[in-house]
Structures are given as structure tokens and as C-alpha cells.
Coordinates of C-alpha atoms in Angstrom, one line a residue:
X14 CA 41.3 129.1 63.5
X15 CA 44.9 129.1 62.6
X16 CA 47.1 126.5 64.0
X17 CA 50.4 128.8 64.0
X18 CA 48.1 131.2 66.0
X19 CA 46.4 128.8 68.6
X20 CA 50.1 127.5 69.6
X21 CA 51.7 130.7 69.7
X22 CA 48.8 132.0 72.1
X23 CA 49.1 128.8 73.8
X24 CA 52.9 129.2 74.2
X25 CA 52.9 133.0 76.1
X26 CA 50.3 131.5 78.1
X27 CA 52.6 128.5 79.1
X28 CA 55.2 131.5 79.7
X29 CA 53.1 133.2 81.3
X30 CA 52.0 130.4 84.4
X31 CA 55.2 128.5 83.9
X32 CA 57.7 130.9 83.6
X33 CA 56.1 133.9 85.5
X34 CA 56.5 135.9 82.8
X35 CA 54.6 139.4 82.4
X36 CA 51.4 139.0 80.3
X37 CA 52.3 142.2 77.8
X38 CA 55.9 141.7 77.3
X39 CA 55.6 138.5 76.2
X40 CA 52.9 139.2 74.0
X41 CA 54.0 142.6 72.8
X42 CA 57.6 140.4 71.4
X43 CA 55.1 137.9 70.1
X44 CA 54.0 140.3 67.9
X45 CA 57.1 142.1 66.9
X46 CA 58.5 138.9 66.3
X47 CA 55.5 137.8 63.5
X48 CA 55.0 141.5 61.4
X49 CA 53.0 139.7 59.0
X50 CA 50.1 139.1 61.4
X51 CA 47.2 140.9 60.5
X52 CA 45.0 142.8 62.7
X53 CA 42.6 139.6 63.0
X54 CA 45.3 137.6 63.7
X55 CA 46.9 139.8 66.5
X56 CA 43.1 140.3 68.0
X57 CA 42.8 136.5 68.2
X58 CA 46.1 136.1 70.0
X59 CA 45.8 138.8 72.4
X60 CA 42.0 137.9 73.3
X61 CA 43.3 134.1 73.6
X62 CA 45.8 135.1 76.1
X63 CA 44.2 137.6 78.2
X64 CA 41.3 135.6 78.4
X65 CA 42.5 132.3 79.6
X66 CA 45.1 134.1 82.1
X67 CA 42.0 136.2 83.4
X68 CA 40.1 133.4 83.7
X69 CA 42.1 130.5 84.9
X70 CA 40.7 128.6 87.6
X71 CA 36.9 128.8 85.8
X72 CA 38.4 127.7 82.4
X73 CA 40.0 124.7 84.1
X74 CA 36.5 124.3 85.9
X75 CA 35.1 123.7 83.0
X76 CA 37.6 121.8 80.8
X77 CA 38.1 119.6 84.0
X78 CA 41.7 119.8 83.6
X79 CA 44.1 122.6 84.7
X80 CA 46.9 122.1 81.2
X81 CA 47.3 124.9 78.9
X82 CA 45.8 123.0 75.7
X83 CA 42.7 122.5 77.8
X84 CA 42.5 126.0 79.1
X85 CA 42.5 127.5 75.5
X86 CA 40.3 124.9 74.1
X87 CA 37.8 126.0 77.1
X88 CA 37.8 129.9 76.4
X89 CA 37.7 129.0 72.3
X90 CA 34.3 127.3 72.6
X91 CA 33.7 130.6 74.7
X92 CA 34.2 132.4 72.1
X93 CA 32.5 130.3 69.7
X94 CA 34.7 128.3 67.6
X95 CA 34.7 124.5 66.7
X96 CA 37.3 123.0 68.3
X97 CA 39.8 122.0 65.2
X98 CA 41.2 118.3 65.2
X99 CA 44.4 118.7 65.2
X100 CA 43.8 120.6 68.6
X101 CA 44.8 118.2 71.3
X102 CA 44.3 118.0 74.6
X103 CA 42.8 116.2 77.9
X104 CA 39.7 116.9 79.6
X105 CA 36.0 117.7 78.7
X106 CA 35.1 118.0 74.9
X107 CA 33.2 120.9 73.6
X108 CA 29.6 119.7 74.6
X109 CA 30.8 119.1 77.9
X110 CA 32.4 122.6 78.5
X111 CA 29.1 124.4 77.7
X112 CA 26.9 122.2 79.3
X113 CA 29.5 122.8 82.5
X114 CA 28.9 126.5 82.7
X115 CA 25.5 126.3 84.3
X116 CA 26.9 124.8 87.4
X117 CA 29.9 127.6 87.6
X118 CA 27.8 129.7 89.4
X119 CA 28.0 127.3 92.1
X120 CA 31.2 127.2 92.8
X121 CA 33.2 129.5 95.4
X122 CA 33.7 132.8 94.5
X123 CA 37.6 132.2 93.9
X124 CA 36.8 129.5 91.1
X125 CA 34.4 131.3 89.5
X126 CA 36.0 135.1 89.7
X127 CA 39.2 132.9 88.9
X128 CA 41.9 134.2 91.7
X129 CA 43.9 132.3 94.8
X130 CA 42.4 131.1 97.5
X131 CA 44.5 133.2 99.6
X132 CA 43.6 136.8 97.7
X133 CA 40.3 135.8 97.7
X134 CA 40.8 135.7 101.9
X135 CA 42.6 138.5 102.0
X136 CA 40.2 140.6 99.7
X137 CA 37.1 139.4 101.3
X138 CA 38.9 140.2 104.7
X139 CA 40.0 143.8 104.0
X140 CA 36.7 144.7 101.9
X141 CA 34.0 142.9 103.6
X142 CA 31.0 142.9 101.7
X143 CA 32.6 145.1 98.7
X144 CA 35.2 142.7 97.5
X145 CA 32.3 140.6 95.4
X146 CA 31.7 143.9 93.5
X147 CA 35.3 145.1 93.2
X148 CA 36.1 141.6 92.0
X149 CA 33.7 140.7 89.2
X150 CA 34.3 144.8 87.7
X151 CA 38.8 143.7 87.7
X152 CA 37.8 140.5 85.6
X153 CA 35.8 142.9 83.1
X154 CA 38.0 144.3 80.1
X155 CA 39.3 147.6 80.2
X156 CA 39.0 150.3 77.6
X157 CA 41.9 152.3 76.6
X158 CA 42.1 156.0 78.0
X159 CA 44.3 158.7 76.6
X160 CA 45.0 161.5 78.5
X161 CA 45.2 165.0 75.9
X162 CA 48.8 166.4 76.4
X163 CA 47.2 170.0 76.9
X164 CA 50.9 171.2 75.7
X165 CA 50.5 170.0 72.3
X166 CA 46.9 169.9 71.2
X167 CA 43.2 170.1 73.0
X168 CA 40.8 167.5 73.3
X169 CA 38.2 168.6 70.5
X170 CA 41.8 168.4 67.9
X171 CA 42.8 165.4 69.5
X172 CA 39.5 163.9 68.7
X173 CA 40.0 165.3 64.9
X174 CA 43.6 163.3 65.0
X175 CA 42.6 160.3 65.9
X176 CA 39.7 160.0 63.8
X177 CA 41.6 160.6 60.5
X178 CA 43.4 157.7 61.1
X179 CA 40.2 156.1 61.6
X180 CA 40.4 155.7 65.5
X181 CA 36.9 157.0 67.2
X182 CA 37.5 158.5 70.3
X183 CA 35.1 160.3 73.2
X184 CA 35.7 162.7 75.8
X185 CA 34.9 160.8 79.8
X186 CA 32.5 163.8 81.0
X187 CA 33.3 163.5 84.5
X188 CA 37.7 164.2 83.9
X189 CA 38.8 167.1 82.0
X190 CA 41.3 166.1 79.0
X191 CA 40.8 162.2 79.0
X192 CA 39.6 160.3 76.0
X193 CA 38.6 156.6 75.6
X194 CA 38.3 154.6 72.6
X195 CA 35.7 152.5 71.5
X196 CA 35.5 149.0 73.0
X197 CA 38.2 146.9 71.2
X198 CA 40.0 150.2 69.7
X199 CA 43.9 150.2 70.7
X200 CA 46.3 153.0 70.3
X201 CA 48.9 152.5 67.7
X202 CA 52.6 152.7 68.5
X203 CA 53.1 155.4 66.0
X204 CA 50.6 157.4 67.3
X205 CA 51.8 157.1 71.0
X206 CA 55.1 158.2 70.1
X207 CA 53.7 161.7 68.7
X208 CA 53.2 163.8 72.3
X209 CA 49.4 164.8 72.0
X210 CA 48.1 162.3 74.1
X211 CA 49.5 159.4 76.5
X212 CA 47.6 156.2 77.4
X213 CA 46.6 156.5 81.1
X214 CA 44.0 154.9 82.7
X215 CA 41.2 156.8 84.0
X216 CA 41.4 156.1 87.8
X217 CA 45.7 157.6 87.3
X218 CA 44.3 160.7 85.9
X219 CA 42.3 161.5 89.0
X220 CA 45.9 161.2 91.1
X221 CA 47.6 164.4 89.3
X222 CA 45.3 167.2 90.2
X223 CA 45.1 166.6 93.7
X224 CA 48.2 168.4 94.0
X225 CA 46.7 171.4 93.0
X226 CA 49.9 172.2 91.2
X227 CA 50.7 175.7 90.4
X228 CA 52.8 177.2 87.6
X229 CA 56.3 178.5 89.3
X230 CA 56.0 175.9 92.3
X231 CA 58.8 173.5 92.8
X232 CA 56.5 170.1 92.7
X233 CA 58.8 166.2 93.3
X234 CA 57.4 163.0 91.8
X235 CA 59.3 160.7 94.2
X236 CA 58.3 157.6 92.4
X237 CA 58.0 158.7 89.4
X238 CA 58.7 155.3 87.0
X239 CA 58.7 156.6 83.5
X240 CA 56.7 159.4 83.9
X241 CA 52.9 159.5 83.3
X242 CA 52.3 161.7 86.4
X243 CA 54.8 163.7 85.6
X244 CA 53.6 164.6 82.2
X245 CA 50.8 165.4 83.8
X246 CA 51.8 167.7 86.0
X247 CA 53.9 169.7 83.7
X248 CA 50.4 170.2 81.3
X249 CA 48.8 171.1 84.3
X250 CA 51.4 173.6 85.5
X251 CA 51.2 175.0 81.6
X252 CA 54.7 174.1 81.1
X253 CA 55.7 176.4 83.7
X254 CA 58.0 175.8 86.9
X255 CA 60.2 172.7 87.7
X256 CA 58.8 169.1 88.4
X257 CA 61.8 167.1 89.7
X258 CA 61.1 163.7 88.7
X259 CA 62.8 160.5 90.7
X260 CA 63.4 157.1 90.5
X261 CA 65.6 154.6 91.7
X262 CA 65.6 152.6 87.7
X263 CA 68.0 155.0 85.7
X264 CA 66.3 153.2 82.6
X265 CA 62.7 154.4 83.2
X266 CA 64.2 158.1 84.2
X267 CA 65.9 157.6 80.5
X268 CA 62.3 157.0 79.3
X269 CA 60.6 160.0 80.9
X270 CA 63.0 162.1 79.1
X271 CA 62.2 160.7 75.8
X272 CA 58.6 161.4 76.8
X273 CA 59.2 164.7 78.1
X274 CA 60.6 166.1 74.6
X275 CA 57.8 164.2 73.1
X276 CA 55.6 166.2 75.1
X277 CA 56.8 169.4 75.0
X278 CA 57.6 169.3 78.9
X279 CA 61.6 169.2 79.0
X280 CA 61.9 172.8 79.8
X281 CA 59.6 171.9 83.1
X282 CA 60.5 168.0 83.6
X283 CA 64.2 167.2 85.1
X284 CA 65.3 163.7 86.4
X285 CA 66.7 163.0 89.1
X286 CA 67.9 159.4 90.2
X287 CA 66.9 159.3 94.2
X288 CA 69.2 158.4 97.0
X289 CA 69.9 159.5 100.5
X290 CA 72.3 162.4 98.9
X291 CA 69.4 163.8 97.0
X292 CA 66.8 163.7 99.5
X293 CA 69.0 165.7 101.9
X294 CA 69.9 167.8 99.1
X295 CA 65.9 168.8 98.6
X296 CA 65.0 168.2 102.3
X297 CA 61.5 170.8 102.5
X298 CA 62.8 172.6 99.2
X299 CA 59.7 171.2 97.6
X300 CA 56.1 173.1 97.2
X301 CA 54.0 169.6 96.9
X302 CA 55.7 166.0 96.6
X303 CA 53.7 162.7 95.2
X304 CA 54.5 159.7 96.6
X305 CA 53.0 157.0 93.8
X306 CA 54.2 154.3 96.2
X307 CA 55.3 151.1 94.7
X308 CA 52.5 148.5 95.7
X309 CA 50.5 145.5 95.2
X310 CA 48.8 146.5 91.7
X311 CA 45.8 144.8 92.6
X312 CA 43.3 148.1 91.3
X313 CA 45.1 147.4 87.8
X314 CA 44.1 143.6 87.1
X315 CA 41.8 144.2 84.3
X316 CA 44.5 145.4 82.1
X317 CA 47.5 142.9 84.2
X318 CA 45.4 139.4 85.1
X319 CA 48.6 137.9 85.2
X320 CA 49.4 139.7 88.2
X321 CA 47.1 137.5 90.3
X322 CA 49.1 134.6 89.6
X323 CA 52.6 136.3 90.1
X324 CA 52.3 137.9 93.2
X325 CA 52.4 136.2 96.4
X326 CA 51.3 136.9 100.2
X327 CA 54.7 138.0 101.3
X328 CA 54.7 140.4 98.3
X329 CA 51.9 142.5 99.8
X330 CA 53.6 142.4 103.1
X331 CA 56.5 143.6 101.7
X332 CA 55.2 146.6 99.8
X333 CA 53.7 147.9 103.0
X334 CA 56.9 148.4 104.4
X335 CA 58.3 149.7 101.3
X336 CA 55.3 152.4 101.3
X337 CA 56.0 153.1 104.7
X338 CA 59.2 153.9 104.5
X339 CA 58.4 155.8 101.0
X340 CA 56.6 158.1 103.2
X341 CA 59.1 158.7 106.1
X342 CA 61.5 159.4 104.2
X343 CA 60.3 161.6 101.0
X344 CA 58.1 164.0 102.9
X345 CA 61.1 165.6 104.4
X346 CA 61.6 167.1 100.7
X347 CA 58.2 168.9 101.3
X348 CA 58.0 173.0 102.5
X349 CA 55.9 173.0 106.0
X350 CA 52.9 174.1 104.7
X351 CA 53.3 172.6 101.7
X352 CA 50.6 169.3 100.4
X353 CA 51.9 165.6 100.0
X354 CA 49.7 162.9 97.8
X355 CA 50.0 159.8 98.5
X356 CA 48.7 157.4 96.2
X357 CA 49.1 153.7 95.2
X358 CA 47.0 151.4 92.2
X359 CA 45.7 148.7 95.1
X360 CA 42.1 148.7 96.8
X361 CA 43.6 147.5 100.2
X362 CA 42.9 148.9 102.6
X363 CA 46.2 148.0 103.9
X364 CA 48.1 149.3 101.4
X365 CA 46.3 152.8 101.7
X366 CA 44.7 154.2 104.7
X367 CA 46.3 152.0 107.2
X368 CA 49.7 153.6 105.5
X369 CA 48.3 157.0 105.9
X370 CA 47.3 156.9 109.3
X371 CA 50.6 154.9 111.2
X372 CA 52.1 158.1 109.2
X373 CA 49.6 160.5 110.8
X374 CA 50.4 159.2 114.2
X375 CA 54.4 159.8 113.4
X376 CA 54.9 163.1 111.4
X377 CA 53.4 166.6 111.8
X378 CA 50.9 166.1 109.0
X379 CA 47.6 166.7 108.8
X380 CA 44.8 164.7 106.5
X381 CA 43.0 166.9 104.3
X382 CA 41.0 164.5 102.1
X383 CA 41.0 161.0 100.8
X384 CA 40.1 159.9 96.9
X385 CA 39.7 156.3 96.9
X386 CA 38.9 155.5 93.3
X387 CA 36.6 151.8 92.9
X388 CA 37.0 149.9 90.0
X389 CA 33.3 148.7 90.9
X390 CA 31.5 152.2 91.1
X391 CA 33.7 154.1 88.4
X392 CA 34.8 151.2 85.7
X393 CA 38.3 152.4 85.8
X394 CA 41.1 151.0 87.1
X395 CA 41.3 151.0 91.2
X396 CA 43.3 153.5 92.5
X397 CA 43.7 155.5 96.3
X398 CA 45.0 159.1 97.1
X399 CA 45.2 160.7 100.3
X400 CA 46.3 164.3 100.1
X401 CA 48.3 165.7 103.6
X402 CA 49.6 169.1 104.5
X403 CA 52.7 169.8 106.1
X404 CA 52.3 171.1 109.3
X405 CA 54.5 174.4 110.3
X406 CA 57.1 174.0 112.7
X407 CA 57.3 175.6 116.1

């Protein structure tokens, strides 16, 4: 173990509690800011940091002592190194650590699954007997999925790219056009910036289709951030008929553009930043509108374990009203007739259904089916959809 390594992992991670500062940034400028670390080195780092922000609370269990040093020195004799000498910290020494693991399964399920007491509440609340299951499969690692730009390439070439740079990837049997690496395998930032395929998560894959877009049809992404759904829907659509993308972060709509010519989809793909002016200017022009509600994140902390720690109780409560109002007002912008997705990357119910139905009971829509996605039955990240049809007016 390298001591420049161990205190720069330890350093994002202090950044990371301290600071509040998101998990990947901090690790991706890490990285960009020491080229000459190899691939060992970079795997070390990152598995240091993931590691001991995923699991916190049971790594200060066992090195009976909540400081950074500790934390790391606790998930390093997980992973099987000798603690160096020059490593220093308080709290239990190597022996100690191992021999305390046996008794971790003891503990309540918040110190050993390593969340706040309060999410742990509110999980075990809105998920009954489920949460246990949901929980331990978001503290597992999650393998990258690629979704095949269909505009570009197919999956069987995409598999032939990848592999000659030495990069083994599968197709997932069960979704049409999705790849996933081996365990441990990443994607390569050259390689992402080439258009054939676009790291998306499994679970977000499963969002797009529901649409049942059709080429010609005038389809708005409401929420559309920088654009993975959007890619999506313009391959699925075969590069045919207009996708209006919004957003309220002119940055990310500047990023879905560069994505879009990547892609292929520019001819199909226009941004638009979203206001009151623009939703009256589309009010029921639209064919079929997704609503990717901003929300709590909580179906995405494999891949974001700092998000435990950053978000707080009134967060949630906040989002809720945010996805309320996300579906009052952009389903105006949807033909009667004409079918709405609403989706969000939480597990609550609270976030999802409960959204959905105070909407029901307010606007002439009709449910037509729900795709709740479980980390714990699927190993992908946790997602919800509910897809609504526009009721004709009288």
C-alpha cells in the first residue's frame, strides 16, 4: 500500500462527510489531477472510497471509532492488507477489527446495512417487510451497463468494439440493446465520447420504451437533465420525428447537444430550456411527454452511497412537492389521448404511487400500468414508472 494513495483516498472521503461533497466528482478530479496513476493505483483509490462511504456506520462498528483514518484502516484489513506503520489512527487494531465482525450481525439493521437512523425508519415504514431486501441488494456493487446507440452500431458490433480494446462485454437477455461489463470492467472516457453506446443503468433503460414512441410523433422529455432518455428515445423512434428535450440547467441542455451529434440524433433531438412561456407555447401539442421527476435517488445508491449521508428528511419532503407540481403542470403539453410516463430513481412509495394517484384524483388521466423496477429482485438500479393516458375532453 502506497502512502500517497491511502491519504489521497482518505482525503475525498474527509470531503466527502465533511464537506458534503459528491462521491464521483471528487474522485473523478482526483484522478485527473494524478495522470500518472496506474490502473492499480486508481482501482485502489476508488475501491477505498466507495467502500468506506458505503459502509460507514459498520466500518466505524468495527474500528470502534467513527474518524476517517479509522474508517479506511477498517475496510483495508477488509480487503486484506497489513496495516502499514506509518498509518495512524485511533481505535481497534487489525486483530480487533476482524475478531469484531462476528458480532456485526448483531447490531440493528441501520449499523450493519450502514444508513441513518432516520432512513432506515422511513424505509422500513414505506416498505414493510421489503426494505431488508431492497437494502442489503443498494449496498452491493453495481456493474456498468451500456445501452447500444441502435443509430450508430448493433449490439453483436458493439460487442466486437469493445472487445478489441480488450473490454468483455454481454448482452442482459431480458432488455433489448443493453450490455454489461464484466464485474470490475469500467468504460473508458474515450470510448464514451464515440456515440455507439451510453452508460445507463439497467433499471433507466426499462423507463424509455414505455412510451411506445413512434417515428413521426412529437414526444417531450420534460426533465430531461443531459439527456440519456432522450437518446434513447430518438434510437427508438429510428431517428425519425422530433423529441423536444427540457430542462431548467441551460448547462446540462448544452450537454445533451454534444451527445446528440455524438449519437447521431440532432436531426431528431432539439432543446428546449422550460418555463411558463414554453409550456403554454406546447400546451397538448405533444404525442407522449416523460416526466423523469427530480427525486430522492434512493434506487441509485449502489453506484451514489454518498447520497445517504447528503440527503436529509426535509429533502424527500421537498421532492414530493417538486414531483407534484412536475405533473400538474407538464401534462398540459400532452394531446388528449395521448400517454404520459412518469418515472423517478426512488423505491418510495411516496415518491411514486402516492404521486400518481393525488394526480389521478385531480386530472382527467387514466392509469394504464405501473413498472416498479426492485433493486432486490432485478440487481439493477431501483427505479418506478407509471404510464397514464390522457383522457379526451368533452
Amino acid at each position: 500500500m502506497h502512502r500517497l494513495l491511502a491519504t489521497s483516498a482518505a482525503d475525498i472521503i474527509h470531503a466527502v462527510f465533511e464537506q458534503r461533497k459528491v462521491l464521483d466528482h471528487s474522485l473523478a478530479k482526483a484522478f485527473q489531477a494524478n495522470p500518472k496513476w496506474g490502473k492499480r493505483d486508481r482501482n485502489f483509490v476508488a475501491e477505498t472510497v466507495f467502500e468506506v462511504v458505503r459502509w460507514r456506520r459498520a466500518l466505524a462498528f468495527l474500528a470502534q471509532d467513527e474518524s476517517t483514518p479509522a474508517l479506511c484502516a477498517a475496510q483495508w484489513t477488509r480487503m486484506g492488507y497489513d496495516l502499514p506503520e506509518w498509518w495512524q489512527y485511533d481505535g481497534s487494531d487489525a486483530e480487533t477489527i476482524k475478531a469484531r465482525e462476528a458480532e456485526l450481525a448483531e447490531q440493528p439493521r441501520a449499523v450493519r446495512e450502514s444508513i441513518p437512523d432516520w432512513l432506515d425508519a422511513l424505509g422500513s415504514e414505506e416498505l414493510g417487510e421489503s426494505w431488508d431486501a431492497e437494502l442489503a441488494a443498494l449496498n452491493q456493487r453495481a456493474p456498468v451497463y451500456l445501452r447500444v446507440n441502435t443509430l450508430k452500431t448493433s449490439p453483436a458490433e458493439a460487442i466486437d468494439w469493445l472487445a478489441s480494446y480488450h473490454i468483455p462485454a454481454h448482452e442482459v437477455s431480458e432488455l433489448p440493446n443493453t450490455l454489461v461489463l464484466n464485474p470490475g470492467k469500467t468504460l473508458p472516457k474515450s470510448l464514451r465520447l464515440d456515440g455507439r453506446v451510453e452508460i445507463q443503468d439497467a433499471g433507466s433503460q426499462m423507463i424509455a420504451p414505455l412510451l411506445e414512441p413512434q417515428a413521426n410523433e412529437c414526444i417531450i422529455d420534460t426533465c430531461a437533465g443531459a439527456g440519456g432518455k432522450s437518446l434513447h428515445l430518438a434510437a427508438l423512434m429510428r431517428g425519425k420525428g422530433k423529441i423536444v428535450a427540457m430542462d431548467i440547467v441551460p448547462k446540462k441542455l448544452q450537454e445533451l447537444q454534444r451527445r446528440a451529434k455524438r449519437a447521431r440524433a440532432t436531426r431528431t433531438i432539439e432543446t428546449q430550456l422550460i418555463n411558463p412561456e414554453a409550456i403554454a407555447t406546447y400546451e397538448s401539442i405533444a404525442d407522449r411527454v416523460l416526466i423523469d421527476a427530480p427525486c430522492s435517488g434512493l434506487g441509485t445508491l449502489k453506484r451514489q452511497p454518498d447520497l445517504k449521508w447528503r440527503i436529509k428528511p426535509a429533502t424527500i419532503q421537498r421532492m414530493r412537492g417538486i414531483q407534484q407540481e412536475c405533473l400538474q403542470n407538464y401534462s398540459t403539453m400532452l394531446k388528449p389521448g395521448g400517454r404520459l410516463v412518469y418515472a423517478t430513481c426512488s423505491i418510495l412509495p411516496s415518491e411514486n404511487r402516492q404521486n400518481v394517484d393525488h394526480f389521478l384524483n385531480n386530472a382527467p388521466f387514466k392509469l394504464i400500468k405501473e413498472c416498479p423496477v426492485s433493486p432486490a429482485a432485478t440487481g439493477y438500479d431501483g427505479f418506478y414508472a407509471a404510464v397514464l393516458e390522457k383522457l379526451p375532453t368533452s
